[in-house]
PDB file of C-alpha atoms and ligand atoms in Angstrom:
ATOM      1  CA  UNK G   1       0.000   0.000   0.000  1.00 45.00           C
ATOM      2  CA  UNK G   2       1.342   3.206  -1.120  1.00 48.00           C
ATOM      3  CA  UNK G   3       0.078   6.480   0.216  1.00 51.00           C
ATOM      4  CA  UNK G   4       0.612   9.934  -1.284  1.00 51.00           C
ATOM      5  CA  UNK G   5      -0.106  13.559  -0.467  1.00 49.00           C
ATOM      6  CA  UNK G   6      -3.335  14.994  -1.402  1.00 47.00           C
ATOM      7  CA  UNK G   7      -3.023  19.081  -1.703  1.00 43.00           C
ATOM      8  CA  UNK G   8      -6.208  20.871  -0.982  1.00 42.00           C
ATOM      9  CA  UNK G   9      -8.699  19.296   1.380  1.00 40.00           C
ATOM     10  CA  UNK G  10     -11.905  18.938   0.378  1.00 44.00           C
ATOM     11  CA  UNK G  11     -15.395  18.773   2.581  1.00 44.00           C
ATOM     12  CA  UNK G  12     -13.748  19.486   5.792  1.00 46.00           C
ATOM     13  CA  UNK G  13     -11.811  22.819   6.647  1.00 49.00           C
ATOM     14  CA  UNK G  14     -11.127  21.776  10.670  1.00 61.00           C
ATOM     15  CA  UNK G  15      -7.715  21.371  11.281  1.00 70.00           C
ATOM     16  CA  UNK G  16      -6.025  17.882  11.404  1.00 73.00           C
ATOM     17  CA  UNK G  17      -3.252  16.379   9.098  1.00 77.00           C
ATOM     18  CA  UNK G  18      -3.302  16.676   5.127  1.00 84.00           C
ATOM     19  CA  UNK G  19      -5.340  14.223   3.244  1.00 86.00           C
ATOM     20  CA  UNK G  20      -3.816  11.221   1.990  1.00 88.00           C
ATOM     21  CA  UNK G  21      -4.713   8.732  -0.981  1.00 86.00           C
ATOM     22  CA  UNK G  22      -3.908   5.038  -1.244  1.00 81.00           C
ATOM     23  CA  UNK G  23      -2.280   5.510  -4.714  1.00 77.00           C
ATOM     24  CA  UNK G  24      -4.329   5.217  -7.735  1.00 74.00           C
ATOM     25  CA  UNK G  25      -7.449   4.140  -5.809  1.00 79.00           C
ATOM     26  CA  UNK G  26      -9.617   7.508  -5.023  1.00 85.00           C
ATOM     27  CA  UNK G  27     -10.249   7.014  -1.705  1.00 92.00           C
ATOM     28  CA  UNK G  28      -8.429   9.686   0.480  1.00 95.00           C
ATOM     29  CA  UNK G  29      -7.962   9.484   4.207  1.00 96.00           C
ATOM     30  CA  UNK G  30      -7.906  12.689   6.450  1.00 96.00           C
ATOM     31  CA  UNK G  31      -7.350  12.587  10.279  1.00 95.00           C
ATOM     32  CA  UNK G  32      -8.874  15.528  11.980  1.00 95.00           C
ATOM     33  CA  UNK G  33      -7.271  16.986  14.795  1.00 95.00           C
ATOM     34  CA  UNK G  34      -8.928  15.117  17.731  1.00 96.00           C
ATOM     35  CA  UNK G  35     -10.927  16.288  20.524  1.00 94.00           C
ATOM     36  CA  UNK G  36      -8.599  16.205  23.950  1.00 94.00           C
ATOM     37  CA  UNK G  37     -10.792  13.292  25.259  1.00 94.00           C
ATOM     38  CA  UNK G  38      -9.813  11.628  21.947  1.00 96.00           C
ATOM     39  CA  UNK G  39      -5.946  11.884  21.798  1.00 96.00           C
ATOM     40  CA  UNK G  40      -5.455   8.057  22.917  1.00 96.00           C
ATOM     41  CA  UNK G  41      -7.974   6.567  20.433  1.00 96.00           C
ATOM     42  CA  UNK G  42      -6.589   8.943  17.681  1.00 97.00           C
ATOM     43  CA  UNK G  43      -3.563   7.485  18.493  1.00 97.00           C
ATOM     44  CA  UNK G  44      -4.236   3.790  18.172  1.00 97.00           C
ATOM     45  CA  UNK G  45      -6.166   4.693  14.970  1.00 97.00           C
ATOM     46  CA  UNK G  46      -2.956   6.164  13.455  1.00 96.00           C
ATOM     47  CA  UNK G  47      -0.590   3.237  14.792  1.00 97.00           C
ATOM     48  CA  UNK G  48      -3.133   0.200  14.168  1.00 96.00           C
ATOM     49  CA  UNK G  49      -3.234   2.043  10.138  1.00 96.00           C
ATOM     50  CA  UNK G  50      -6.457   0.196  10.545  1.00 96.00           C
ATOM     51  CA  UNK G  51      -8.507   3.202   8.020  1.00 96.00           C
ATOM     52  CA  UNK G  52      -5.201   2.446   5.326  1.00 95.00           C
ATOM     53  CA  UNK G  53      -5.979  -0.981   5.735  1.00 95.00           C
ATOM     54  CA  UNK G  54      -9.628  -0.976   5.391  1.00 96.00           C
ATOM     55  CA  UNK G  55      -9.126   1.629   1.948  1.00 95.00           C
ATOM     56  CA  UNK G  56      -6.515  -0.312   0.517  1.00 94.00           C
ATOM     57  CA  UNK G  57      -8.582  -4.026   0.632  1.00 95.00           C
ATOM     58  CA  UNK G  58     -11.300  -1.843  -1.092  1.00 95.00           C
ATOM     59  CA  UNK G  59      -9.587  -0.504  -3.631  1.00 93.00           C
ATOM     60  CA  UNK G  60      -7.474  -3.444  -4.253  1.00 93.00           C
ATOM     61  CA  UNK G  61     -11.076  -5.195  -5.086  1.00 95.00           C
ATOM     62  CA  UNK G  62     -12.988  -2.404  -6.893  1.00 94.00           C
ATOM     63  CA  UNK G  63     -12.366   0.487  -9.480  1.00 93.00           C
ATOM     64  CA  UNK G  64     -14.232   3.265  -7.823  1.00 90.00           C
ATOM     65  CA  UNK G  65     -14.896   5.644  -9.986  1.00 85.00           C
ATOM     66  CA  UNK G  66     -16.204   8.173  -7.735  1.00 89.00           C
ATOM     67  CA  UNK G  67     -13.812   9.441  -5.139  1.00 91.00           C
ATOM     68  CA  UNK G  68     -14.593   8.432  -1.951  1.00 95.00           C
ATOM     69  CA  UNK G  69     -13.125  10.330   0.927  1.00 95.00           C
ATOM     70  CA  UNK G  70     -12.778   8.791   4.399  1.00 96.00           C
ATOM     71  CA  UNK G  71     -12.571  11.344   7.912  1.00 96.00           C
ATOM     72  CA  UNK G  72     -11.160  10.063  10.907  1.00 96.00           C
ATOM     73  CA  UNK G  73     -12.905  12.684  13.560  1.00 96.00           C
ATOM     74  CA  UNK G  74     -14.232  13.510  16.881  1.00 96.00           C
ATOM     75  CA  UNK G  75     -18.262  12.812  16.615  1.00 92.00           C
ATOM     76  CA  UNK G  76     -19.038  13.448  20.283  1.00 80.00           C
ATOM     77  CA  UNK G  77     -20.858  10.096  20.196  1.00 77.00           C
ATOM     78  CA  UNK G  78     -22.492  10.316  16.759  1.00 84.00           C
ATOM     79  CA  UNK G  79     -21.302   7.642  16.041  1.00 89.00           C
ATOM     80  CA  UNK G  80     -19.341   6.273  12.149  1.00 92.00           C
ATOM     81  CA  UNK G  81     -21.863   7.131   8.949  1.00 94.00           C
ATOM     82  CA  UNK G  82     -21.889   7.458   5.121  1.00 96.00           C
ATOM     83  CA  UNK G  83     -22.798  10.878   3.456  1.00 95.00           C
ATOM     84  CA  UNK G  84     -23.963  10.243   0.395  1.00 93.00           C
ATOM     85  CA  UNK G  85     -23.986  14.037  -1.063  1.00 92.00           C
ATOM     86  CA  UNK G  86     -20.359  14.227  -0.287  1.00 93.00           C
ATOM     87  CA  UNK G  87     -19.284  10.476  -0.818  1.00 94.00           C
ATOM     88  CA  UNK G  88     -17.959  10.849   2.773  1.00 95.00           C
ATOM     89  CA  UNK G  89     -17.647   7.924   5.190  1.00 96.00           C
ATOM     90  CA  UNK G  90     -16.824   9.359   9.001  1.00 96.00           C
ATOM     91  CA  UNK G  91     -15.065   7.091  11.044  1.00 96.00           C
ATOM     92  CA  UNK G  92     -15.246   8.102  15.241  1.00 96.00           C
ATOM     93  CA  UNK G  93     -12.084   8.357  17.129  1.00 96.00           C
ATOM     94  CA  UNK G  94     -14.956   7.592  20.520  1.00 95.00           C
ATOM     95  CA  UNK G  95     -15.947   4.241  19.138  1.00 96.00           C
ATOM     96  CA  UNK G  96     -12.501   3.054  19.482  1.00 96.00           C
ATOM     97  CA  UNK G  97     -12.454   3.431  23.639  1.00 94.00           C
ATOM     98  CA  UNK G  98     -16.354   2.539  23.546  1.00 93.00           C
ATOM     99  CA  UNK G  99     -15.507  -0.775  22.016  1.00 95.00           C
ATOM    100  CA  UNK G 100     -12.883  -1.458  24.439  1.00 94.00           C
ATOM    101  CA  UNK G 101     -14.853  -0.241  27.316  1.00 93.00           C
ATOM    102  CA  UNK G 102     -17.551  -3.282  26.068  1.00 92.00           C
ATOM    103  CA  UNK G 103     -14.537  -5.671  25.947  1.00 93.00           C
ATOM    104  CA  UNK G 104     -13.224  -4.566  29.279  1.00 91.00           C
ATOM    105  CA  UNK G 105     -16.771  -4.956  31.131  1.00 88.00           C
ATOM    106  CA  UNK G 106     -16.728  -8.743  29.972  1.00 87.00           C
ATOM    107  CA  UNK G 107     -13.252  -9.369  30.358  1.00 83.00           C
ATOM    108  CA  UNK G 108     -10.337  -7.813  32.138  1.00 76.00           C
ATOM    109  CA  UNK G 109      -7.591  -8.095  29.787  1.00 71.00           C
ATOM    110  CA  UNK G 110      -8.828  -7.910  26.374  1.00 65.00           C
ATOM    111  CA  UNK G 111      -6.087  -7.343  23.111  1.00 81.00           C
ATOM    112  CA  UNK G 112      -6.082  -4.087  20.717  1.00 93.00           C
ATOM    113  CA  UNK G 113      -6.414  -6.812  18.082  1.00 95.00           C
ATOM    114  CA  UNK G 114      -9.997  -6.915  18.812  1.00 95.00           C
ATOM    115  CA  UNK G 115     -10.556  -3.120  18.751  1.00 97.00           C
ATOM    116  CA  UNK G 116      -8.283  -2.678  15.926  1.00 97.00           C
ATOM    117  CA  UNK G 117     -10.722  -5.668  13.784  1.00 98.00           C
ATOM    118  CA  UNK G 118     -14.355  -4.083  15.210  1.00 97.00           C
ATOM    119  CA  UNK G 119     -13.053  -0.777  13.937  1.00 97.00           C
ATOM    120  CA  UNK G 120     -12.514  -2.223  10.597  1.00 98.00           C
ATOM    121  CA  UNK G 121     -15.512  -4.118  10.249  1.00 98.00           C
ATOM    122  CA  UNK G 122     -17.025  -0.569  10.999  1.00 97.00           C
ATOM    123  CA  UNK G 123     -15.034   0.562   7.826  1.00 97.00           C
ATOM    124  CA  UNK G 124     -15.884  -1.665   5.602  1.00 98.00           C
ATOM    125  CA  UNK G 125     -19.710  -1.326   6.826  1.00 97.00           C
ATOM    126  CA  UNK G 126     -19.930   2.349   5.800  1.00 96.00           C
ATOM    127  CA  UNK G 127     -17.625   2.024   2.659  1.00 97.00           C
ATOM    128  CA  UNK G 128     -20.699  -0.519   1.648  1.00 97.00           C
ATOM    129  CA  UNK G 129     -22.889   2.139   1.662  1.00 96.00           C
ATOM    130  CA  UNK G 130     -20.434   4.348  -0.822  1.00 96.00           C
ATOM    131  CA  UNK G 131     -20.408   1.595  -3.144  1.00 96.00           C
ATOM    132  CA  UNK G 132     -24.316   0.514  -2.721  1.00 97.00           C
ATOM    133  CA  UNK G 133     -24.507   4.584  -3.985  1.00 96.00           C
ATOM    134  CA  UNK G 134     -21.530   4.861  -6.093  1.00 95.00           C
ATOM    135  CA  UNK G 135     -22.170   1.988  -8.074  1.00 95.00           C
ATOM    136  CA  UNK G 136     -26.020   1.946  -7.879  1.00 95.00           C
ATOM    137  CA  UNK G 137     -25.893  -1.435  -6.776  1.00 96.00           C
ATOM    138  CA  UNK G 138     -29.233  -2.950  -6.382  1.00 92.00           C
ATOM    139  CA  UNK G 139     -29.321  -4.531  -2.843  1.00 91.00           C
ATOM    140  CA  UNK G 140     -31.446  -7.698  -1.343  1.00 78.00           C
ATOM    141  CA  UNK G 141     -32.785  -6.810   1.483  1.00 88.00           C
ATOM    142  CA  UNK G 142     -31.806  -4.045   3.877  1.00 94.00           C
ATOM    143  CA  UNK G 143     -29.076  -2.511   2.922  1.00 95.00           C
ATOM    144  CA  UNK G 144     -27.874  -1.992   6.487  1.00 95.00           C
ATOM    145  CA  UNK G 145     -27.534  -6.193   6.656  1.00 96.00           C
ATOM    146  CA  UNK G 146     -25.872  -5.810   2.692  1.00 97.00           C
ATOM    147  CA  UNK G 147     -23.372  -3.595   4.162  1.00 97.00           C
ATOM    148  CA  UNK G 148     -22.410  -6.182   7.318  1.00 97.00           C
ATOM    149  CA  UNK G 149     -22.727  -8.769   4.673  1.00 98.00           C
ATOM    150  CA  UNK G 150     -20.179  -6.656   2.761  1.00 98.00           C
ATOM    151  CA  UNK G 151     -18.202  -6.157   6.430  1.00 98.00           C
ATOM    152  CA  UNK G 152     -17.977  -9.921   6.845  1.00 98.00           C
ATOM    153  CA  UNK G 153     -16.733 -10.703   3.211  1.00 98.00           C
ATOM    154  CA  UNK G 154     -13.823  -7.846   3.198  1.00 98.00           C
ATOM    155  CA  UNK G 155     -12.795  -9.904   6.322  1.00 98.00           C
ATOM    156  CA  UNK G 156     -13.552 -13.169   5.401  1.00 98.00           C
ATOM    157  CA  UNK G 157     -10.953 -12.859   2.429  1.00 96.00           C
ATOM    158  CA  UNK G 158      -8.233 -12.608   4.734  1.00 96.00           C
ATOM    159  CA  UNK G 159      -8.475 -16.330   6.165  1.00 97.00           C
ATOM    160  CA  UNK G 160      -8.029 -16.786   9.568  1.00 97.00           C
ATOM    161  CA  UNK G 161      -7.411 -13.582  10.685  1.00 97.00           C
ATOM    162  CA  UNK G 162     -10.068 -12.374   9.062  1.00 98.00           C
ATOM    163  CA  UNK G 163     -11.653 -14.966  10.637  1.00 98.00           C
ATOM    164  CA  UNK G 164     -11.398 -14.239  13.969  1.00 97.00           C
ATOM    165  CA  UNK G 165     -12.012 -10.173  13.165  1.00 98.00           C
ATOM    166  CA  UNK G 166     -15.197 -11.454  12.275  1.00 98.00           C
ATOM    167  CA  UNK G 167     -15.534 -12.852  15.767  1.00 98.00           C
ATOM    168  CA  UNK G 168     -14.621 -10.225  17.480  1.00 97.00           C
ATOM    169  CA  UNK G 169     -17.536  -7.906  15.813  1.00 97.00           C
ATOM    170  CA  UNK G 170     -20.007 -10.953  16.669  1.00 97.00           C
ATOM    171  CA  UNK G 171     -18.546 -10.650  20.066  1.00 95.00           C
ATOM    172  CA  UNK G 172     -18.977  -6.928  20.342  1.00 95.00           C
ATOM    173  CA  UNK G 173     -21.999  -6.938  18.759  1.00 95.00           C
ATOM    174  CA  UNK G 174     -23.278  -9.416  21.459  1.00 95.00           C
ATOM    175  CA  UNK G 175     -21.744  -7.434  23.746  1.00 93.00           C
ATOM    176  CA  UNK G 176     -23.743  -4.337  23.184  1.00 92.00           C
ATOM    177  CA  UNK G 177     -27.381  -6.127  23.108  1.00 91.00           C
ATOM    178  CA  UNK G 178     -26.561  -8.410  26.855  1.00 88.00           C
ATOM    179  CA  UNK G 179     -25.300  -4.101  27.775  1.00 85.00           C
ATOM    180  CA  UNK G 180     -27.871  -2.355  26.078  1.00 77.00           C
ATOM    181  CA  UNK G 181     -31.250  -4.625  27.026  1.00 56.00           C
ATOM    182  CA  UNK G 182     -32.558  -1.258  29.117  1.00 51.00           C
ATOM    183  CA  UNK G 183     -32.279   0.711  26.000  1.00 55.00           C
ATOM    184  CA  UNK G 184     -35.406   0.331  23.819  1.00 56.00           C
ATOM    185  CA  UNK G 185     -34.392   2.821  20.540  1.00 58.00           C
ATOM    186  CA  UNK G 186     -37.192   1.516  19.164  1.00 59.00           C
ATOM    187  CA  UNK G 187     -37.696   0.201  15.594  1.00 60.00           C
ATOM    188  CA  UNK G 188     -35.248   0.840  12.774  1.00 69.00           C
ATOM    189  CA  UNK G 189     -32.919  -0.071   9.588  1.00 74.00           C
ATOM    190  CA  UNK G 190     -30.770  -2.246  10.955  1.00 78.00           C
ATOM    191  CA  UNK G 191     -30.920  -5.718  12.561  1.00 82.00           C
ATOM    192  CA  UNK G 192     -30.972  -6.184  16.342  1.00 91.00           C
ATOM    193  CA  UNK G 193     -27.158  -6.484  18.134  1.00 92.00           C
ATOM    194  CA  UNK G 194     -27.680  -9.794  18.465  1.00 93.00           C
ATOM    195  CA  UNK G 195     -28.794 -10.402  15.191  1.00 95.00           C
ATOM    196  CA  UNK G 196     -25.953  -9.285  13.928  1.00 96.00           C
ATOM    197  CA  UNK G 197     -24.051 -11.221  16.213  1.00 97.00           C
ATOM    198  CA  UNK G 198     -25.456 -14.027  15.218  1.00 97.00           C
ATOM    199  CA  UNK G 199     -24.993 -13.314  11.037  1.00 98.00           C
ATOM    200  CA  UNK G 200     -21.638 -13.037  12.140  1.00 98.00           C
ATOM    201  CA  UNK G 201     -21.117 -15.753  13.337  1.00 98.00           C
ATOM    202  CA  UNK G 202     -23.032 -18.158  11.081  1.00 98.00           C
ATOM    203  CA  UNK G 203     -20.615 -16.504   8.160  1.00 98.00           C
ATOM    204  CA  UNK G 204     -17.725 -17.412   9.805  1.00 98.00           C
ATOM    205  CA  UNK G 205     -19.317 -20.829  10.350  1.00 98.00           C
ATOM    206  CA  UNK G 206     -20.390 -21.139   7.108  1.00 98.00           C
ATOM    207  CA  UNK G 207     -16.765 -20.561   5.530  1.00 98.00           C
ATOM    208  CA  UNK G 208     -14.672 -22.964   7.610  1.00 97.00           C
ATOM    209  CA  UNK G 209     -16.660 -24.808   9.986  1.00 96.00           C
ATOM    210  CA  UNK G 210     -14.480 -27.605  10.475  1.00 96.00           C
ATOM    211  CA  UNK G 211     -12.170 -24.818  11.863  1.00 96.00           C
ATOM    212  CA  UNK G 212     -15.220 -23.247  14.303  1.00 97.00           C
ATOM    213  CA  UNK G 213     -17.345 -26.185  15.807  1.00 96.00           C
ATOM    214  CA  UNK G 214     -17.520 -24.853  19.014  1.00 96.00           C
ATOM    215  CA  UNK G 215     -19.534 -21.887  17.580  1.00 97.00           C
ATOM    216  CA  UNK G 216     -22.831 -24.160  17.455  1.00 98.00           C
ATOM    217  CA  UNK G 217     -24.457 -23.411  20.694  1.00 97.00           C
ATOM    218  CA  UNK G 218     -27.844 -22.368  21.492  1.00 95.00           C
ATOM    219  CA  UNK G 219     -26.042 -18.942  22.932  1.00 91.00           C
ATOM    220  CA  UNK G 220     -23.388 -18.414  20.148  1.00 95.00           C
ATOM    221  CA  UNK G 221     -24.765 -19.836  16.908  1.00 97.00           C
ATOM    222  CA  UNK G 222     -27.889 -22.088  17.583  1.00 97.00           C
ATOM    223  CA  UNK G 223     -27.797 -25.536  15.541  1.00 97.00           C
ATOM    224  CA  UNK G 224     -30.806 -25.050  13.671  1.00 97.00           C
ATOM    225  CA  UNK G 225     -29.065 -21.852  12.023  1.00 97.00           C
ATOM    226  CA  UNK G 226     -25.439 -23.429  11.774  1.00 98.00           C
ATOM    227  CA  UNK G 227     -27.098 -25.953   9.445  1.00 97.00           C
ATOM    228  CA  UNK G 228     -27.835 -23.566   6.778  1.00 98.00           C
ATOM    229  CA  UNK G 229     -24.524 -21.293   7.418  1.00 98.00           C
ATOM    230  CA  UNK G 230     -22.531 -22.529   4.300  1.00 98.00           C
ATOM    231  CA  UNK G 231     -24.997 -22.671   2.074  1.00 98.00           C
ATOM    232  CA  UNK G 232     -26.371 -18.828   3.255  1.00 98.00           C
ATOM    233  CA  UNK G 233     -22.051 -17.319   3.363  1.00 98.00           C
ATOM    234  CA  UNK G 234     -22.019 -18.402  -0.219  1.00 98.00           C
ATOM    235  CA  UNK G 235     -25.182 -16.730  -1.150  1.00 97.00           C
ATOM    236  CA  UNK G 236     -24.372 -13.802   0.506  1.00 97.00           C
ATOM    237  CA  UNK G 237     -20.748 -13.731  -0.919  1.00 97.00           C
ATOM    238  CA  UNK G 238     -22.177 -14.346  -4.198  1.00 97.00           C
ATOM    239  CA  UNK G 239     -24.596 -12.014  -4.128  1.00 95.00           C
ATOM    240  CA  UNK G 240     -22.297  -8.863  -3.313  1.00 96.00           C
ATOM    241  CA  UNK G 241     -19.650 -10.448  -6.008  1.00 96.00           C
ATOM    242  CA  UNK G 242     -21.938 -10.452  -8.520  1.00 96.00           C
ATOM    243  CA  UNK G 243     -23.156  -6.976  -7.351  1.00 96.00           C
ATOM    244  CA  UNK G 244     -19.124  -6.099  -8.207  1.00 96.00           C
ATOM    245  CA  UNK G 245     -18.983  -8.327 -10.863  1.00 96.00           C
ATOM    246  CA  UNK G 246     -18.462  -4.896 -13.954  1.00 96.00           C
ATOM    247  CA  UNK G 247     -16.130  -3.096 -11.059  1.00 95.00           C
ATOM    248  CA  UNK G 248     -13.647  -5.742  -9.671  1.00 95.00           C
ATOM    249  CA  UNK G 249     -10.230  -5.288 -10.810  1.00 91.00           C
ATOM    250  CA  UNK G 250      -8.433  -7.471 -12.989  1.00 82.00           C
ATOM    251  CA  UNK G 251      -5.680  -9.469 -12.511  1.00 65.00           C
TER     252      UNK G 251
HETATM  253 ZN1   ZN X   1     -24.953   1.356   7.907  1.00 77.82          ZN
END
C-alpha cells in the first residue's frame, strides 16, 4: 500500500493532518485533529493504520470511480456514517475506547487486536454504503444487513485472521445487546445487536466450519441456524460479487 499527499482538502476545513490517498485508488484518508478526550484513540487509529488498511482491501477489489473520501474525527458520540452528497464515510475516534470499554466490562484483559478488527468491520460497513450509492448497486434486502454482509466478506478474504475479526464484531456486537437490554431505541434499519451477532457468526461458520465447531451453541450460533450457514455465506458472498462483478479489478 502506497500512500501519497493529497493538496487541498476537500469537505472538511477543521484542522487535522493533510489528506492522503492510497495511490491510484480515489479514496483519500484525512485525520482531523482530535478532541482532547480523543488523543489516545486517535492514536491507536494512526498506529493500528487500521482506516489504510480498510481503503486499501477496497480498492485493491474495486475500481471506484467516484472518489470516496474517508474522515477520521471527533463525533461526540455520533457515532461512524456514510454521506452520500459528499461520498464521505466518518469514522469516530470515541468508538474506538467505547468498544474497548464493552470488551473490558466482559473481560479484564482484552487485546487491541480486537478493537483494531471491530473498527474495521465498521469501515468496511460504511464504505458498503459508498459503493451501494456509487455503483447503484441494487441490494437484497436491507441494505444496512448488505453492508455487514459486505463487512464480513472484506474480512472473510483474509483467512483466519479475518476470521477471527469477524468474531470479534459478533462478540462486540453481542456485547452491546446483553449491555444495552434497558435501552429500547425503538424500531429501525438495521438488525438487532444480536442479530448481527449471530450473522456473524453463522458466516464465519459457514466458511470454515471444520475450523469453528464450538460456535454451534444455542447462545453463540444455535444448531438449527449453523445448518444452513454454508450454504447462506455463499449466497451472501455471491450475491455482493456479482453486485461487483463490472467493477472488480483485474488481474
Ligand atoms: Zn450502515
Amino acid at each position: 500500500m502506497v500512500l501519497v499527499a493529497v493538496a487541498g482538502v476537500s469537505g472538511c476545513q477543521k484542522p487535522g493532518v493533510p489528506p492522503t490517498e492510497v495511490e491510484g485508488s480515489g479514496i483519500t484518508i484525512r485525520y482531523e485533529a482530535p478532541a482532547g478526550s480523543d488523543r489516545d484513540d486517535a492514536a491507536f487509529l494512526r498506529r493500528r493504520k487500521v482506516v489504510e488498511e480498510a481503503a486499501s482491501a477496497v480498492a485493491a477489489l474495486a475500481e471506484v470511480d467516484r472518489p470516496i473520501s474517508v474522515g477520521v474525527v471527533s463525533c461526540d458520540g455520533e457515532g461512524s456514517s456514510y454521506d452520500p452528497e459528499l461520498t464521505h464515510v466518518e469514522v469516530c475516534y470515541d468508538e474506538v475506547s467505547e468498544t474497548r470499554e464493552l470488551f473490558r466490562r466482559a473481560s479484564p484483559r482484552r487485546a487491541d487486536d480486537d478493537v483494531a478488527a471491530v473498527m474495521l468491520e465498521t469501515l468496511f460497513h460504511e464504505t458498503a454504503h459508498a459503493l451501494v450509492d456509487i455503483f447503484e448497486l441494487r441490494v437484497h434486502g436491507r441494505e444496512e444487513d448488505f453492508a455487514d454482509q459486505f463487512a464480513a466478506l472484506m474480512l472473510l478474504r483474509k483467512g483466519i485472521t479475518g476470521e477471527q475479526q469477524l468474531l470479534a464484531a459478533a462478540e462486540a456486537w453481542h456485547l452491546s445487546e446483553v449491555t444495552n437490554e434497558d435501552v429500547d431505541d425503538g424500531p429501525d434499519e438495521h438488525s438487532s445487536d444480536g442479530q448481527r451477532a449471530v450473522n456473524y457468526r453463522c458466516y464465519v461458520y459457514g466458511t470454515a466450519s471444520g475450523r469453528h465447531r464450538g460456535l454451534v451453541s444455542p447462545d453463540a450460533l444455535p444448531a438449527e441456524r449453523a445448518k444452513g450457514c454454508t450454504k447462506e455465506w455463499n449466497a451472501v458472498r455471491a450475491s455482493w460479487m456479482t453486485a461487483l462483478a463490472p467493477y472488480l479489478r483485474k488481474g
